[in-house]
Coordinates of C-alpha atoms and ligand atoms in Angstrom, one line a residue:
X16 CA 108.1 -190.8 -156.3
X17 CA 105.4 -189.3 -153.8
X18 CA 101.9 -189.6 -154.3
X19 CA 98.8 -187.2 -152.7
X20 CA 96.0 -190.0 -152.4
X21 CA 95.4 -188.9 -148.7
X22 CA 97.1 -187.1 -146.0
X23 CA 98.9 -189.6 -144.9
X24 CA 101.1 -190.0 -147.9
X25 CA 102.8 -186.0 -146.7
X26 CA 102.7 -187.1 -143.0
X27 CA 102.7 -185.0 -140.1
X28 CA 106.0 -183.4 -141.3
X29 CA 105.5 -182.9 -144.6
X30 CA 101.7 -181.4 -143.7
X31 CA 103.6 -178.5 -141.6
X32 CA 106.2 -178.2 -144.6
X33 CA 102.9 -177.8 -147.1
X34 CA 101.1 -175.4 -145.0
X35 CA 104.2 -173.0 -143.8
X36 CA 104.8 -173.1 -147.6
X37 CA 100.9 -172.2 -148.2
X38 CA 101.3 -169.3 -145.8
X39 CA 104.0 -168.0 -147.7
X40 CA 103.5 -168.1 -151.0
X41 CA 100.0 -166.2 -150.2
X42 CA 101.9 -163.6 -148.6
X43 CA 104.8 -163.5 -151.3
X44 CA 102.2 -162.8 -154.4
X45 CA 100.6 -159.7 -152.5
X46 CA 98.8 -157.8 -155.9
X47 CA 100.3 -159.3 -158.4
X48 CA 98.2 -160.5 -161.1
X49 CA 96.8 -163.7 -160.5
X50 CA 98.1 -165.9 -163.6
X51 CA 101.5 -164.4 -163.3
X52 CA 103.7 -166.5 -161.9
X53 CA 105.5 -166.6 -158.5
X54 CA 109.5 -165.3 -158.8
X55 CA 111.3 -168.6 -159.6
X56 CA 109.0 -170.2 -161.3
X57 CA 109.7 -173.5 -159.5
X58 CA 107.4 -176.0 -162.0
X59 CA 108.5 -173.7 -165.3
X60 CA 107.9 -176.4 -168.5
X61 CA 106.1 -178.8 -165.7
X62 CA 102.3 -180.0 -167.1
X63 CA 99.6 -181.5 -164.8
X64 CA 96.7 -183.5 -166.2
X65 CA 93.4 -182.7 -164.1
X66 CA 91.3 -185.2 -165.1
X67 CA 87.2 -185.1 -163.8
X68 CA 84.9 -187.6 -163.4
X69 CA 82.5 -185.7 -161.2
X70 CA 81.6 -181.5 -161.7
X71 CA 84.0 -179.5 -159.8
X72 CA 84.6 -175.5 -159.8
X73 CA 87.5 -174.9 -157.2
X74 CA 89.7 -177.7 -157.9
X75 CA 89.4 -177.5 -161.5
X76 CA 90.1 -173.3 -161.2
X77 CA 92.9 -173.8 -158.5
X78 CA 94.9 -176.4 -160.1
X79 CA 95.0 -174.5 -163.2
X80 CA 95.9 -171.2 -161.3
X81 CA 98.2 -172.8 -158.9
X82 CA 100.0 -174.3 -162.1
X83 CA 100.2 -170.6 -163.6
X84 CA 101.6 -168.8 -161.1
X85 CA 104.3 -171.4 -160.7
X86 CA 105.2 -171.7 -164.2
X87 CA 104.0 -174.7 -164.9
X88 CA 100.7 -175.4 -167.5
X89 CA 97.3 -178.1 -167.0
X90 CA 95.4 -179.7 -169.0
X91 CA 92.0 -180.5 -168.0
X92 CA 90.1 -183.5 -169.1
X93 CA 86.7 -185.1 -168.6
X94 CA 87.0 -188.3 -167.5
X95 CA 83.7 -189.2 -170.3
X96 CA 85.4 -187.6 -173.1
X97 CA 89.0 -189.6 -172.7
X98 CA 88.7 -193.6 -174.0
X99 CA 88.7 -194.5 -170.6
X100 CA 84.8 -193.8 -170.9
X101 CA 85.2 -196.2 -173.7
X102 CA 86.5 -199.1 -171.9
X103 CA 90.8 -198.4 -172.0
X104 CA 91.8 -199.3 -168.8
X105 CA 92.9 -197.2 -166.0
X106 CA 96.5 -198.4 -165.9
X107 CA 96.8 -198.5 -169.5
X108 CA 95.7 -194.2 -169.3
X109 CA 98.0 -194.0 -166.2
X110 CA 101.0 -195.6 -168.6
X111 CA 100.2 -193.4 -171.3
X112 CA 99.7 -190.1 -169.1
X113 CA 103.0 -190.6 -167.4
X114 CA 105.1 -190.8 -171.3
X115 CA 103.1 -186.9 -171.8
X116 CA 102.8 -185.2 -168.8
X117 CA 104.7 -184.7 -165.7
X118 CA 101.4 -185.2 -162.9
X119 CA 98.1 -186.2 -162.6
X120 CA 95.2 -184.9 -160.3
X121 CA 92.2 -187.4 -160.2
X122 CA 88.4 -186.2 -159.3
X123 CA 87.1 -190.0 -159.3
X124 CA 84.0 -191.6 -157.9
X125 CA 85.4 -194.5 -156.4
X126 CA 88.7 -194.0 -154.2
X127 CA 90.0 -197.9 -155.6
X128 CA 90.4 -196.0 -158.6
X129 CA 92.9 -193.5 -158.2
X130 CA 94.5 -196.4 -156.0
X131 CA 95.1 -198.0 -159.9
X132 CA 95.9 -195.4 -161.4
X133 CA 98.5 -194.5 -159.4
X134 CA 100.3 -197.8 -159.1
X135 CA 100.1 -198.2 -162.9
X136 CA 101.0 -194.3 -163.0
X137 CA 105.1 -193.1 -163.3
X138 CA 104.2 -190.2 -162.0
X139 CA 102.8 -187.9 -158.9
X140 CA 99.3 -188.5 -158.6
X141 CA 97.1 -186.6 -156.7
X142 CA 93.3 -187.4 -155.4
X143 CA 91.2 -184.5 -156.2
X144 CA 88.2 -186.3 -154.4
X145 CA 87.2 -189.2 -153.7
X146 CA 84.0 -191.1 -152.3
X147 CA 86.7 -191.5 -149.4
X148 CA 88.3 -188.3 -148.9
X149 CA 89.6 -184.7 -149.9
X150 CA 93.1 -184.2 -149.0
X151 CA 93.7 -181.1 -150.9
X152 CA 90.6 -179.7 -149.2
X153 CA 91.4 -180.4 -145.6
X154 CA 95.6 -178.8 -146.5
X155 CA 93.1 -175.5 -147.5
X156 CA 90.7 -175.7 -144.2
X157 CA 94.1 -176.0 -141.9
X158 CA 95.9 -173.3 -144.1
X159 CA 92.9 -171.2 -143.1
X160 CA 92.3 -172.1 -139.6
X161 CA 96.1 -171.0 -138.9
X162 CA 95.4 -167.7 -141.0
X163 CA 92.2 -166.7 -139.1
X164 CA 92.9 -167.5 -135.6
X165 CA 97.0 -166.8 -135.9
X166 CA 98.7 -170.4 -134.3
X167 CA 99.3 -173.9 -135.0
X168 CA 96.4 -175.8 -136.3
X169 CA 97.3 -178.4 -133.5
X170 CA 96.4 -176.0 -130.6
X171 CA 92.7 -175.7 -132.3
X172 CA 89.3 -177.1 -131.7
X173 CA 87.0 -178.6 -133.9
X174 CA 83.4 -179.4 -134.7
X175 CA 82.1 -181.1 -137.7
X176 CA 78.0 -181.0 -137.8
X177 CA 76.6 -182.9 -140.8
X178 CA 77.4 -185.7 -142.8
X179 CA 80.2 -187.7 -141.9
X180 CA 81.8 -187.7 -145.4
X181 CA 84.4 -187.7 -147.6
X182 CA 85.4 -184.1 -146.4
X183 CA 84.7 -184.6 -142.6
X184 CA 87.3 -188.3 -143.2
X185 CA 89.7 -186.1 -144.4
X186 CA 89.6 -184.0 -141.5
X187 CA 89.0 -186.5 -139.2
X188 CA 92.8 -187.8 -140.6
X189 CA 94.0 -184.3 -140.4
X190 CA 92.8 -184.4 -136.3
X191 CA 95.1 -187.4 -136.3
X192 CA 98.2 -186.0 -138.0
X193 CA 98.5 -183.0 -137.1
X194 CA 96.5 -183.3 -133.5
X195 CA 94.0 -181.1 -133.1
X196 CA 90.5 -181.9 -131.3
X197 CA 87.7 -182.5 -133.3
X198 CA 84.3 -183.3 -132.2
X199 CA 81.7 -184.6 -134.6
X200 CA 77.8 -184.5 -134.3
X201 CA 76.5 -186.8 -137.1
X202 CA 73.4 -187.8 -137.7
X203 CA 72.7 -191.8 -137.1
X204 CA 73.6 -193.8 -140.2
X205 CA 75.9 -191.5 -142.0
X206 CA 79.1 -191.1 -139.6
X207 CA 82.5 -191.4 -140.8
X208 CA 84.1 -194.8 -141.6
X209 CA 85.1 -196.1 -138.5
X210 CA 88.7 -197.2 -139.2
X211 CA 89.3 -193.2 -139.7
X212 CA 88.7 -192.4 -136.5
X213 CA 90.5 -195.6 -135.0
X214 CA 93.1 -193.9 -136.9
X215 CA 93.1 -190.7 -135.7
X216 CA 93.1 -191.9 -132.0
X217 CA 95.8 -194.5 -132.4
X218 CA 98.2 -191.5 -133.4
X219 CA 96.7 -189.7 -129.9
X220 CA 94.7 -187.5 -131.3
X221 CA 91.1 -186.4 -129.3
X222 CA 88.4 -187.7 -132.2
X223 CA 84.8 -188.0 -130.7
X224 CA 81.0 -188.6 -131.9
X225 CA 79.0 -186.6 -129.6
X226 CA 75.9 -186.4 -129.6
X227 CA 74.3 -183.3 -130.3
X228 CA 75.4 -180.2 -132.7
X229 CA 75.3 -178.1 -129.4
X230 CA 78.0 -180.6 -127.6
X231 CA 80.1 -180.7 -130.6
X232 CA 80.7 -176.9 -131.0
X233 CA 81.1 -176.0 -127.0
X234 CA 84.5 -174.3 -127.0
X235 CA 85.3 -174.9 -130.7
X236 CA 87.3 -172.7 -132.6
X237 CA 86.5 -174.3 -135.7
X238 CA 82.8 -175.2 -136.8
X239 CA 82.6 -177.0 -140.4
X240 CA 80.2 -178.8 -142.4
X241 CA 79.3 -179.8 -145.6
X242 CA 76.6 -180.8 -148.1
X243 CA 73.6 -182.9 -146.8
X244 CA 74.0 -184.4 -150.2
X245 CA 77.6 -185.6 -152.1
X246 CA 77.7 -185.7 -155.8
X247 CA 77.2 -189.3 -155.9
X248 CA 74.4 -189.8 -153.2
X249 CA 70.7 -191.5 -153.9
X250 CA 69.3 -191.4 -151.1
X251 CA 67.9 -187.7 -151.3
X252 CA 65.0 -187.5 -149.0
X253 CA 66.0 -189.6 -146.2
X254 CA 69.5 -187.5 -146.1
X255 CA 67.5 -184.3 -145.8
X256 CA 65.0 -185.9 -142.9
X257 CA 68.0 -187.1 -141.3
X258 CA 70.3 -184.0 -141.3
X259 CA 67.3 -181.1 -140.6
X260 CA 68.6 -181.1 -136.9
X261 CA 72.3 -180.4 -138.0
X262 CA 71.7 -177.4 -140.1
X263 CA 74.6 -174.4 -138.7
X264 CA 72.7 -171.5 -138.1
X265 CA 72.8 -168.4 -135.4
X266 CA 71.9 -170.3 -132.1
X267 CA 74.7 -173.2 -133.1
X268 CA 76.8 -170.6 -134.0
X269 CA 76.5 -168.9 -130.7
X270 CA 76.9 -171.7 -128.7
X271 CA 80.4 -172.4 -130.2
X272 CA 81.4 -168.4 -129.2
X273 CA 82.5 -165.0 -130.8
X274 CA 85.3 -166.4 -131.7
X275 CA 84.5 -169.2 -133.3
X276 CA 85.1 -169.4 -137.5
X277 CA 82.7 -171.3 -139.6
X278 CA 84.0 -173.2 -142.8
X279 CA 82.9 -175.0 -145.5
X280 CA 84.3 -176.5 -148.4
X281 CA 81.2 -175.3 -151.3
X282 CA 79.4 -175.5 -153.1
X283 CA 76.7 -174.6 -150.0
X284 CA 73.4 -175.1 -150.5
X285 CA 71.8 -172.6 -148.8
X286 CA 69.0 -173.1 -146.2
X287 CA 69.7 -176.3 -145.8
X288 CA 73.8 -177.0 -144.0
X289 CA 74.0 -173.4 -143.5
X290 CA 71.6 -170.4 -143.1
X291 CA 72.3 -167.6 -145.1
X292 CA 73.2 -165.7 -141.9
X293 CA 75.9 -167.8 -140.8
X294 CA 77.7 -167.9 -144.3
X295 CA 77.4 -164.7 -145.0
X296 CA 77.9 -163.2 -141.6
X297 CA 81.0 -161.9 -139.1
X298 CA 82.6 -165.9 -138.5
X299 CA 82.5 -167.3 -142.1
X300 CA 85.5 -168.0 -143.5
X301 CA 84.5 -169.6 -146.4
X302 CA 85.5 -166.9 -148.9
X303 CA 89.6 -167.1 -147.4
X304 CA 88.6 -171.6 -147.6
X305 CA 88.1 -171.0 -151.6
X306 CA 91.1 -168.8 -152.0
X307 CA 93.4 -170.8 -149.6
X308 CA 92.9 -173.6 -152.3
X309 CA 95.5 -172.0 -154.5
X310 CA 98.1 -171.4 -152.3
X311 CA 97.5 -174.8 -150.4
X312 CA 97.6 -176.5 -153.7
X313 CA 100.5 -174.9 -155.1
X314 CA 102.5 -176.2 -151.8
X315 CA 101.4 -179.4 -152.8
X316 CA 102.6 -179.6 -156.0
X317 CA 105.9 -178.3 -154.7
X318 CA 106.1 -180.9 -151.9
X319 CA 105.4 -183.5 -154.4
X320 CA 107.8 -182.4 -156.8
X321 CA 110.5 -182.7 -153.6
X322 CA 110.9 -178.7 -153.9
X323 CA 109.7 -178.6 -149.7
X324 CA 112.9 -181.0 -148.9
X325 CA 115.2 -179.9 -146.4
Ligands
CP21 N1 85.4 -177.7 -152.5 C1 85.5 -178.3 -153.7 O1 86.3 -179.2 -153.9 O2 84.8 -177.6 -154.7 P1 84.6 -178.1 -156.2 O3 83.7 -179.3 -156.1 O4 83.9 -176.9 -156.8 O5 85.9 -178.4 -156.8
NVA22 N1 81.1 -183.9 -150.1 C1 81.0 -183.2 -151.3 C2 82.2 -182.3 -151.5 C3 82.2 -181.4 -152.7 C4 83.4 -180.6 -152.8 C5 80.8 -184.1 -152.5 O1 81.5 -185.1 -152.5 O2 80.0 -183.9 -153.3

């Protein structure tokens, strides 16, 4: 039985099974209507569980959707309104969730969490965010990269200005599987957990902390970033004084070059990680990031349901 806690659980070879299978399921559906689903049906009478313990928009919408157009059906829960909220323990819901449905996706605030709930769980589980990563995200990001600049996500060059979070870990293990270069400018006291990077460069991979935003996007293909505050984080202020100099806007944009795309996972805010001008403008890809969530998550779900096997 497969789990989707982090990348590492598809492995470089499953990842490129995924994403080939994300590129063409996008291109299978064309016009159809978006809840209809896909010809065969593959998860017809399958149910997921999302369950939420932190807001969410996309992954909430593109799990359902992604269910719907392969046949299948999700129910979504708030983690406060289940009896977990009321004390039952995590492996006795995982016990109980794996006799009703068929898969669970997890939003949870602490990683160690969905690491329960999945060994108490008979089931696929998959992490829908964690204070440690965003799997599902950074399967969408490559699925777009390859979309946008039309080759491997292993010939392509990254930057990641801004926090060193739970979406710039995942990515950071993407660099690693899949080996592409990623340079990240973050400010000091909010990089990346170091053993992700050890990671990344024990599987070869070219993962560096530079220094500057402006020596992180020089030749990137890729420039990405990410709220200056995670659902989750206290320490407002300082966050904002620290991350001020790491905002993405026309000058860093230019540095990086014409070609360059900009992503981000959103919700943006605004002024703050990214000017209006550079979201909104000529590189942004963030609109194809939002949409590629379907289709990456629907490969997902087929890869964990062994539907991607040779
Ligand atoms: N990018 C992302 O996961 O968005 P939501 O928080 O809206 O699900
Ligand atoms: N880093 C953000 C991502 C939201 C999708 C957070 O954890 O709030």
């Amino acid at each position: 039985m497969r789990h989707f806690l982090s990348l590492a659980d598809a492995g470089p070879a499953g990842l490129r099974r995924i994403l080939d299978c994300a590129h063409a399921l996008k291109a299978a559906r064309a016009d159809r209507p978006r809840g209809a689903p896909d010809d065969g049906a593959r998860l017809a009478g399958r149910v997921l569980a999302a369950i939420f313990e932190k807001p969410s928009t996309r992954t909430r919408l593109s799990f359902d959707i992604a269910m719907r157009q392969l046949g299948g059906a999700t129910i979504t829960l708030a983690a406060a309104d289940m009896q977990l909220g009321r004390g039952e323990t995590i492996a006795d819901t995982a016990r109980v969730l794996s006799r009703m449905v068929d898969a669970v996706m997890i939003r949870a605030r602490s990683h160690l969490d969905i690491e329960a709930f999945a060994a108490a769980a008979d089931l696929p589980v998959i992490n829908g965010l964690s204070d440690r990563s965003h799997p599902c995200q950074a399967v969408a990001d490559m699925m777009t990269v390859e979309e946008r600049l039309g080759r491997p996500v292993s010939t392509s060059r990254w930057a990641w200005v801004g926090d060193g979070n739970n979406v710039a870990q995942s990515i950071i293990e993407a660099a690693g599987l899949m080996g592409f270069r990623l340079r990240l400018a973050v400010p000091a006291g909010f990089e990346p957990d170091a053993g992700f990077v050890a990671a990344a460069r024990a599987r070869g991979a070219e993962v560096e902390l530079v220094a500057s935003p402006e020596a992180a996007v020089r030749d990137a293909d890729v420039v990405a970033t990410d709220t200056w505050v995670s659902m989750g984080d206290a320490d407002v202020a300082a966050r904002h004084r620290a991350m001020q100099p790491f905002q993405v806007g026309p000058m860093l944009m230019a540095a990086a070059g014409a070609g360059a795309i900009f992503l981000h996972c959103l919700p943006a805010h605004r002024g703050e990680e990214v000017t209006d001008s550079v979201i909104d403008g000529p590189q942004s890809a963030v609109w194809d990031e939002a949409e590629n969530r379907v289709h990456a998550q629907k490969a997902i779900l087929l890869w964990l349901f062994g539907h991607l096997d040779a």
